[in-house]
Tab-separated table of C-alpha atoms and ligand atoms in Angstrom:
chain	number	residue	atom	x	y	z
T	77	MET	CA	26.222	-22.815	-1.635
T	78	LYS	CA	23.723	-25.397	-2.831
T	79	LEU	CA	22.556	-26.574	0.099
T	80	GLN	CA	22.482	-22.457	1.655
T	81	LYS	CA	19.629	-22.050	-1.105
T	82	ILE	CA	18.108	-25.106	-0.937
T	83	LEU	CA	17.568	-24.234	3.314
T	84	SER	CA	16.220	-21.094	2.155
T	85	TYR	CA	14.006	-22.173	0.179
T	86	ILE	CA	12.659	-25.058	2.395
T	87	SER	CA	12.219	-22.259	5.274
T	88	LEU	CA	10.284	-20.234	2.588
T	89	LEU	CA	8.087	-23.377	1.762
T	90	CYS	CA	7.259	-23.828	5.349
T	91	LEU	CA	6.357	-20.170	6.108
T	92	SER	CA	4.225	-19.883	2.873
T	93	GLY	CA	2.970	-23.124	3.557
T	94	VAL	CA	0.023	-22.478	5.822
T	95	SER	CA	-1.686	-19.448	3.618
T	96	VAL	CA	-1.106	-22.093	0.851
T	97	LEU	CA	-3.755	-24.772	1.770
T	98	PHE	CA	-5.964	-21.648	3.324
T	99	VAL	CA	-5.920	-20.849	-0.163
T	100	GLY	CA	-6.583	-24.042	-1.794
T	101	ALA	CA	-9.840	-24.191	0.213
T	102	GLN	CA	-11.240	-21.107	-0.399
T	103	ASN	CA	-10.356	-20.558	-3.852
T	104	PRO	CA	-10.465	-23.875	-5.705
T	105	SER	CA	-12.109	-22.332	-9.044
T	106	THR	CA	-9.186	-19.957	-9.964
T	107	ALA	CA	-6.853	-22.632	-8.531
T	108	GLN	CA	-6.070	-24.103	-12.362
T	109	THR	CA	-5.587	-20.928	-14.069
T	110	SER	CA	-2.903	-20.209	-11.306
T	111	PRO	CA	0.806	-20.055	-12.734
T	112	ALA	CA	3.606	-22.320	-12.359
T	113	PRO	CA	5.100	-21.830	-8.776
T	114	GLU	CA	7.791	-20.135	-7.132
T	115	PRO	CA	11.595	-21.515	-7.195
T	116	GLY	CA	11.293	-23.626	-4.721
T	117	GLY	CA	6.975	-24.388	-4.688
T	118	ARG	CA	6.510	-21.309	-3.581
T	119	PRO	CA	3.528	-20.107	-5.380
T	120	HIS	CA	2.512	-16.291	-6.506
T	121	SER	CA	0.546	-14.466	-4.093
T	122	LEU	CA	-1.549	-13.058	-7.377
T	123	VAL	CA	-3.680	-15.577	-8.960
T	124	TRP	CA	-5.077	-14.032	-12.353
T	125	ASP	CA	-8.574	-15.325	-13.767
T	126	ALA	CA	-6.541	-16.245	-17.169
T	127	MET	CA	-2.844	-16.173	-18.412
T	128	GLU	CA	-3.838	-15.322	-21.967
T	129	LYS	CA	-7.161	-13.875	-23.228
T	130	THR	CA	-8.522	-13.949	-26.835
T	131	TYR	CA	-10.338	-11.074	-28.318
T	132	TYR	CA	-13.175	-11.945	-31.751
T	133	ALA	CA	-12.715	-8.998	-33.682
T	134	GLU	CA	-15.204	-7.689	-35.904
T	135	PHE	CA	-14.335	-6.482	-39.580
T	136	GLU	CA	-13.730	-2.629	-39.588
T	137	GLU	CA	-12.659	-2.492	-35.671
T	138	THR	CA	-9.321	-1.735	-34.671
T	139	VAL	CA	-9.141	-2.530	-31.115
T	140	ALA	CA	-9.045	-5.473	-28.864
T	141	THR	CA	-10.698	-4.768	-25.261
T	142	TYR	CA	-9.183	-7.109	-22.168
T	143	THR	CA	-10.551	-7.093	-18.676
T	144	PHE	CA	-8.394	-9.130	-16.569
T	145	TRP	CA	-8.959	-10.214	-12.750
T	146	VAL	CA	-6.455	-10.484	-10.267
T	147	THR	CA	-6.883	-11.576	-6.767
T	148	ASN	CA	-4.028	-11.454	-4.060
T	149	THR	CA	-4.167	-15.217	-2.366
T	150	SER	CA	-1.900	-14.379	0.545
T	151	ARG	CA	-2.180	-12.969	3.490
T	152	ALA	CA	-0.432	-9.986	3.146
T	153	PRO	CA	-0.510	-6.706	1.024
T	154	VAL	CA	0.616	-6.982	-2.594
T	155	LEU	CA	1.808	-4.010	-4.470
T	156	ILE	CA	1.744	-3.727	-8.350
T	157	THR	CA	4.786	-2.052	-9.409
T	158	ALA	CA	4.324	-2.047	-13.046
T	159	VAL	CA	2.632	-3.093	-15.630
T	160	THR	CA	4.439	-3.180	-18.684
T	161	PRO	CA	3.380	-3.496	-22.374
T	162	ALA	CA	5.193	-5.468	-25.505
T	163	CYS	CA	4.109	-3.015	-27.539
T	164	SER	CA	3.257	1.022	-27.505
T	165	CYS	CA	0.204	-0.931	-29.301
T	166	THR	CA	-1.116	-1.879	-26.429
T	167	ILE	CA	-2.216	0.413	-23.440
T	168	ALA	CA	-3.075	-1.118	-19.597
T	169	ASP	CA	-5.260	0.888	-17.596
T	170	ASN	CA	-4.889	0.120	-13.879
T	171	PRO	CA	-5.026	1.799	-10.256
T	172	GLN	CA	-2.003	3.600	-9.629
T	173	PRO	CA	-0.265	3.171	-7.191
T	174	TRP	CA	-2.317	-0.320	-7.590
T	175	LYS	CA	-2.276	-1.877	-3.597
T	176	LEU	CA	-4.395	-5.038	-3.380
T	177	ALA	CA	-5.146	-6.714	0.107
T	178	PRO	CA	-5.467	-10.070	1.192
T	179	GLY	CA	-8.062	-11.662	-0.502
T	180	GLU	CA	-9.302	-8.772	-2.248
T	181	VAL	CA	-9.846	-8.410	-6.284
T	182	GLY	CA	-8.498	-6.281	-8.621
T	183	GLU	CA	-9.246	-5.525	-12.056
T	184	LEU	CA	-6.975	-4.844	-15.004
T	185	LYS	CA	-8.609	-3.220	-17.938
T	186	ALA	CA	-6.179	-2.830	-21.084
T	187	SER	CA	-6.930	-2.091	-24.834
T	188	MET	CA	-4.423	-3.550	-28.027
T	189	ASN	CA	-4.857	-1.422	-31.330
T	190	PHE	CA	-4.200	-3.927	-33.819
T	191	ALA	CA	-5.696	-1.224	-36.986
T	192	GLY	CA	-4.797	-2.990	-40.617
T	193	GLN	CA	-3.418	-6.013	-39.308
T	194	ILE	CA	-5.358	-9.144	-40.509
T	195	GLY	CA	-5.257	-12.524	-39.095
T	196	GLU	CA	-3.833	-13.477	-35.299
T	197	LYS	CA	-1.488	-11.880	-33.366
T	198	GLU	CA	-0.972	-11.479	-29.544
T	199	LYS	CA	0.834	-9.604	-27.275
T	200	THR	CA	2.357	-9.629	-24.252
T	201	MET	CA	1.881	-7.163	-21.093
T	202	ALA	CA	4.496	-7.870	-17.782
T	203	ILE	CA	3.375	-7.477	-14.338
T	204	ASP	CA	5.837	-6.868	-11.605
T	205	SER	CA	4.673	-6.699	-8.163
T	206	THR	CA	5.792	-8.165	-4.739
T	207	GLY	CA	3.896	-10.871	-4.760
T	208	GLY	CA	6.391	-13.402	-6.731
T	209	ARG	CA	7.855	-13.351	-9.387
T	210	ARG	CA	7.296	-11.225	-13.091
T	211	GLN	CA	4.204	-12.970	-14.299
T	212	VAL	CA	3.573	-12.298	-18.197
T	213	LEU	CA	-0.229	-11.796	-19.680
T	214	THR	CA	-0.763	-12.340	-23.482
T	215	LEU	CA	-3.291	-10.596	-25.243
T	216	LYS	CA	-4.422	-12.553	-28.546
T	217	VAL	CA	-7.207	-10.858	-30.942
T	218	ASN	CA	-8.163	-12.818	-34.412
T	219	ILE	CA	-9.043	-10.124	-37.424
T	220	PRO	CA	-10.950	-11.050	-40.113
T	221	HIS	CA	-9.716	-11.010	-43.449
T	222	ASP	CA	-11.566	-8.629	-45.645
T	223	ASP	CA	-12.825	-10.865	-48.531
T	224	ASN	CA	-15.043	-7.778	-49.368
T	225	GLU	CA	-13.778	-7.524	-53.061
T	226	GLU	CA	-16.583	-5.019	-54.413
T	227	ARG	CA	-15.245	-2.646	-51.718
T	228	ARG	CA	-11.318	-3.661	-52.433
T	229	ALA	CA	-12.688	-2.478	-55.917
T	230	ARG	CA	-13.723	0.529	-55.099
T	231	ASN	CA	-10.884	1.269	-52.472
T	232	MET	CA	-8.254	0.736	-54.989
T	233	ALA	CA	-10.680	3.141	-57.543
T	234	ALA	CA	-10.316	5.802	-55.734
T	235	ALA	CA	-6.693	5.371	-55.397
T	236	ALA	CA	-5.943	5.016	-58.582
T	237	LYS	CA	-7.730	8.315	-59.249
T	238	ASP	CA	-5.671	10.081	-55.993
T	239	ARG	CA	-3.291	8.640	-54.084
T	240	GLN	CA	-3.594	10.610	-51.634
T	241	ALA	CA	-7.018	9.603	-51.506
T	242	VAL	CA	-6.266	6.973	-49.102
T	243	LEU	CA	-5.187	9.391	-46.224
T	244	LYS	CA	-8.540	11.248	-46.274
T	245	GLY	CA	-11.919	11.099	-45.078
T	246	ASP	CA	-13.368	7.478	-44.887
T	247	CYS	CA	-10.079	6.158	-45.639
T	248	ALA	CA	-8.451	7.485	-43.051
T	249	ALA	CA	-9.952	5.338	-40.112
T	250	CYS	CA	-8.163	2.451	-41.247
T	251	HIS	CA	-5.165	4.057	-42.646
T	252	VAL	CA	-4.430	6.893	-40.722
T	253	GLU	CA	-6.196	6.887	-37.178
T	254	PRO	CA	-4.442	4.228	-36.104
T	255	LEU	CA	-0.385	5.382	-36.489
T	256	LYS	CA	-1.059	8.254	-33.975
T	257	GLY	CA	0.790	8.380	-31.315
T	258	LEU	CA	3.554	4.691	-32.984
T	259	LYS	CA	6.695	5.243	-34.742
T	260	GLY	CA	9.616	3.238	-35.755
T	261	GLU	CA	8.951	-0.604	-36.529
T	262	ASP	CA	5.106	0.145	-34.808
T	263	LEU	CA	4.091	2.724	-37.329
T	264	PHE	CA	5.975	0.632	-40.117
T	265	VAL	CA	3.397	-2.098	-39.800
T	266	ALA	CA	0.461	-0.115	-38.763
T	267	GLY	CA	1.073	2.646	-41.935
T	268	CYS	CA	2.582	0.825	-43.970
T	269	ASN	CA	2.199	-2.911	-43.951
T	270	ILE	CA	-1.545	-2.544	-43.886
T	271	CYS	CA	-0.626	-2.135	-48.138
T	272	HIS	CA	2.761	-3.958	-48.229
T	273	ASP	CA	2.652	-7.126	-46.294
T	274	PRO	CA	-1.033	-8.467	-45.808
T	275	PRO	CA	-0.481	-12.165	-45.293
T	276	ASN	CA	-2.314	-14.983	-47.323
T	277	ASN	CA	-2.649	-12.869	-51.115
T	278	ALA	CA	-1.048	-13.273	-53.992
T	279	LYS	CA	-3.205	-11.465	-56.386
T	280	ARG	CA	-2.271	-8.347	-54.025
T	281	ALA	CA	1.761	-8.518	-54.621
T	282	GLN	CA	1.204	-7.276	-58.447
T	283	VAL	CA	-0.664	-4.433	-57.449
T	284	VAL	CA	1.987	-3.499	-53.848
T	285	PRO	CA	5.484	-4.519	-54.300
T	286	ASP	CA	7.404	-6.471	-51.732
T	287	LEU	CA	9.781	-4.132	-49.469
T	288	LYS	CA	11.695	-7.222	-49.125
T	289	THR	CA	12.537	-8.377	-52.431
T	290	LEU	CA	13.199	-4.602	-54.115
T	291	ALA	CA	15.545	-5.405	-56.515
T	292	PHE	CA	17.740	-1.971	-55.813
T	293	PRO	CA	20.136	-0.985	-52.929
T	294	THR	CA	18.361	1.933	-50.378
T	295	ASP	CA	19.803	4.009	-48.268
T	296	LYS	CA	18.272	6.634	-45.707
T	297	ALA	CA	17.615	9.257	-47.913
T	298	TYR	CA	15.881	7.033	-50.479
T	299	TRP	CA	13.323	5.667	-47.359
T	300	LYS	CA	12.208	9.314	-46.287
T	301	LYS	CA	12.326	10.679	-49.944
T	302	ILE	CA	9.677	7.331	-50.719
T	303	ILE	CA	7.755	8.049	-47.490
T	304	ALA	CA	8.021	11.268	-47.527
T	305	ASP	CA	6.838	11.844	-51.186
T	306	GLY	CA	4.957	8.476	-52.479
T	307	LYS	CA	5.471	7.664	-56.715
T	308	GLU	CA	4.251	9.948	-58.841
T	309	GLY	CA	1.062	8.073	-60.970
T	310	THR	CA	1.043	5.166	-58.995
T	311	LEU	CA	-1.067	4.056	-55.701
T	312	MET	CA	1.722	4.874	-53.981
T	313	PRO	CA	0.390	7.950	-51.749
T	314	GLY	CA	2.893	10.644	-50.148
T	315	PHE	CA	3.024	10.419	-46.520
T	316	ALA	CA	4.592	13.725	-45.541
T	317	THR	CA	2.376	16.988	-44.698
T	318	ALA	CA	3.338	19.134	-47.293
T	319	HIS	CA	1.244	16.509	-49.545
T	320	GLY	CA	-1.642	16.686	-47.097
T	321	GLY	CA	-0.256	13.035	-45.651
T	322	PRO	CA	-0.333	12.289	-41.911
T	323	LEU	CA	3.569	12.565	-40.651
T	324	THR	CA	6.415	14.678	-39.869
T	325	ASP	CA	9.355	14.849	-40.475
T	326	GLU	CA	10.369	12.935	-36.934
T	327	GLU	CA	7.518	10.236	-37.404
T	328	ILE	CA	9.226	9.656	-41.560
T	329	GLU	CA	12.509	9.626	-39.977
T	330	SER	CA	12.123	7.090	-37.592
T	331	LEU	CA	10.539	4.829	-40.585
T	332	ALA	CA	13.513	5.689	-42.445
T	333	GLU	CA	15.463	4.742	-39.078
T	334	TYR	CA	13.619	1.255	-38.862
T	335	ALA	CA	13.387	0.700	-43.132
T	336	VAL	CA	17.171	0.676	-43.806
T	337	LYS	CA	17.849	-1.979	-41.397
T	338	ALA	CA	14.660	-4.280	-41.746
T	339	PHE	CA	15.183	-3.981	-45.771
T	340	PRO	CA	18.718	-4.989	-46.587
T	341	PHE	CA	19.726	-5.262	-50.030
T	342	ASP	CA	20.024	-8.690	-51.275
T	343	PRO	CA	21.629	-8.434	-54.508
T	344	ALA	CA	20.100	-11.750	-55.309
T	345	ASN	CA	16.528	-10.020	-55.379
T	346	VAL	CA	18.225	-7.708	-58.928
T	347	LYS	CA	18.630	-12.069	-60.864
T	348	LYS	CA	14.971	-12.452	-59.558
T	349	THR	CA	13.263	-9.428	-61.090
T	350	ASN	CA	15.256	-9.667	-64.898
E	600	HEC	C1	-12.048	-1.113	-42.320
E	600	HEC	C2	-10.517	-0.196	-42.621
E	600	HEC	C3	-10.178	0.059	-44.742
E	600	HEC	C4	-10.942	1.010	-44.915
E	600	HEC	C5	-11.447	2.328	-44.364
E	600	HEC	C6	-9.831	1.355	-46.116
E	600	HEC	N1	-8.952	0.816	-46.147
E	600	HEC	FE1	-7.778	0.055	-47.553
E	600	HEC	N2	-6.397	-1.565	-47.039
E	600	HEC	C7	-7.250	-1.874	-45.655
E	600	HEC	C8	-6.076	-3.365	-45.415
E	600	HEC	C9	-7.038	-4.122	-44.615
E	600	HEC	C10	-5.999	-3.485	-46.724
E	600	HEC	C11	-5.191	-4.610	-47.074
E	600	HEC	C12	-6.055	-5.693	-48.287
E	600	HEC	C13	-6.435	-6.455	-47.517
E	600	HEC	O1	-7.911	-5.698	-47.019
E	600	HEC	O2	-6.503	-7.630	-47.191
E	600	HEC	C14	-6.090	-2.117	-47.639
E	600	HEC	C15	-5.501	-2.414	-48.492
E	600	HEC	C16	-5.304	-1.002	-49.496
E	600	HEC	C17	-4.325	-1.164	-50.913
E	600	HEC	C18	-3.564	-1.913	-51.713
E	600	HEC	C19	-4.401	-2.794	-52.124
E	600	HEC	C20	-5.240	-3.599	-52.015
E	600	HEC	O3	-6.556	-3.449	-51.819
E	600	HEC	O4	-4.411	-4.184	-50.551
E	600	HEC	C21	-5.356	0.388	-50.938
E	600	HEC	C22	-4.660	1.091	-52.761
E	600	HEC	C23	-6.218	0.900	-50.493
E	600	HEC	N3	-6.637	0.306	-49.380
E	600	HEC	C24	-7.317	1.977	-50.267
E	600	HEC	C25	-8.163	2.477	-49.822
E	600	HEC	C26	-9.065	3.781	-49.703
E	600	HEC	C27	-8.618	4.414	-51.567
E	600	HEC	C28	-9.931	3.665	-49.163
E	600	HEC	C29	-10.688	4.695	-48.640
E	600	HEC	C30	-11.258	4.843	-50.108
E	600	HEC	C31	-9.743	2.437	-48.001
E	600	HEC	N4	-8.332	1.994	-48.539
E	600	HEC	C32	-9.939	2.761	-47.024
E	600	HEC	C33	-8.278	-1.409	-44.733
E	600	HEC	C34	-9.091	-0.469	-45.686
E	601	HEC	C1	-2.106	2.144	-50.121
E	601	HEC	C2	-1.608	1.423	-50.143
E	601	HEC	C3	-0.213	1.790	-49.468
E	601	HEC	C4	0.578	2.268	-48.732
E	601	HEC	C5	-0.069	2.536	-47.295
E	601	HEC	C6	1.849	2.807	-48.699
E	601	HEC	N1	2.395	1.817	-49.787
E	601	HEC	FE1	4.476	1.855	-50.769
E	601	HEC	N2	3.638	1.391	-52.783
E	601	HEC	C7	2.085	1.541	-52.518
E	601	HEC	C8	2.068	0.282	-54.141
E	601	HEC	C9	0.920	0.583	-54.782
E	601	HEC	C10	3.001	0.612	-54.998
E	601	HEC	C11	3.880	0.525	-55.817
E	601	HEC	C12	4.024	1.341	-56.775
E	601	HEC	C13	4.690	1.424	-58.837
E	601	HEC	O1	3.310	0.814	-59.099
E	601	HEC	O2	6.254	1.376	-58.598
E	601	HEC	C14	4.328	1.311	-53.671
E	601	HEC	C15	6.063	1.095	-53.700
E	601	HEC	C16	6.271	1.458	-52.542
E	601	HEC	C17	7.889	1.675	-52.414
E	601	HEC	C18	8.620	1.220	-54.116
E	601	HEC	C19	9.243	0.245	-54.526
E	601	HEC	C20	9.634	-0.180	-55.751
E	601	HEC	O3	9.985	-1.169	-55.773
E	601	HEC	O4	9.859	0.835	-56.289
E	601	HEC	C21	8.373	1.568	-51.413
E	601	HEC	C22	10.150	1.855	-51.384
E	601	HEC	C23	7.822	1.644	-50.601
E	601	HEC	N3	6.583	1.783	-50.890
E	601	HEC	C24	7.246	1.466	-49.666
E	601	HEC	C25	6.536	2.268	-48.363
E	601	HEC	C26	6.071	2.566	-46.704
E	601	HEC	C27	7.201	2.578	-46.056
E	601	HEC	C28	5.303	3.139	-46.749
E	601	HEC	C29	4.685	3.255	-45.316
E	601	HEC	C30	4.747	5.143	-45.262
E	601	HEC	C31	4.183	2.583	-47.646
E	601	HEC	N4	4.622	2.338	-48.629
E	601	HEC	C32	2.713	2.623	-47.421
E	601	HEC	C33	1.616	1.362	-52.068
E	601	HEC	C34	1.145	1.280	-51.013
């Protein structure tokens, strides 16, 4: 068994050996970013200009864009059969079907919606092709924190006057637009965590409760109700269309399904808050 495997690797090496040397000499600048060789030492036919790119966002931006360049370094055509982002927040825009002739350079554009998030985030994108095993590209984004206390105070005052304000007008750019087309966890991150789980802000925790430490047991019906109707007399808005909110019954259902699993009740929380 083992010997057979080794022999087949050796024959692969022999087959590709010529083109490896040829490519190395022809295109030395891309050689350093080429991924680890295939098992058996055979290099991947596709060489990317980078396996990882970082987008530095400005405050109030919500979409990061990326361009990756890929070269078919082999002597045979390569078919890219699938480009699969790991998250529905990431969209790949590539030719379909995508065939690269020997030596051809292709362009893969991608975008990531990071609205409502702060800090360093990263998502991956898997590339399946006939050029070798699956390759993974990493898209990173660096999102500045909103340090503008004046703007935050203004937003808080608007929400205090009308808890639905956050789902309307100018507020919608960050609190509603990014939710479109999302479901379950992705929808929760964009629509709920923006208030409930902003990183490194203890001050905010006094206003917006941490959903991981709720002091009472919850079920799906609880989540559906609080998401749909919010909480009267507080900053927690009602997301249902009945309250002028943006979410359909189906979307609310998907959030509740995620929430019952993500926030199981821990009796220890009751003692902590009493
Ligand atoms: C540019 C994007 C953006 C816009 C526009 C925006 N918000 Fe926010 N909002 C955020 C982010 C991000 C957070 C999380 C806190 C932070 O900034 O660190 C947040 C948090 C909040 C919170 C939770 C309390 C807090 O300060 O953390 C409330 C309430 C709120 N926003 C209301 C509003 C209202 C009302 C409007 C419109 C008048 C509005 N927001 C417009 C991005 C935005
Ligand atoms: C504009 C900011 C904001 C957004 C967006 C928001 N919440 Fe809230 N939420 C609050 C605030 C503030 C409270 C605290 C209400 C209070 O004073 O009792 C709260 C309370 C809650 C509570 C009750 C906690 C308790 O102790 O009673 C739950 C559960 C909850 N939110 C879930 C969600 C979910 C799920 C989403 C997304 C669909 C969401 N929230 C979106 C601000 C927000």
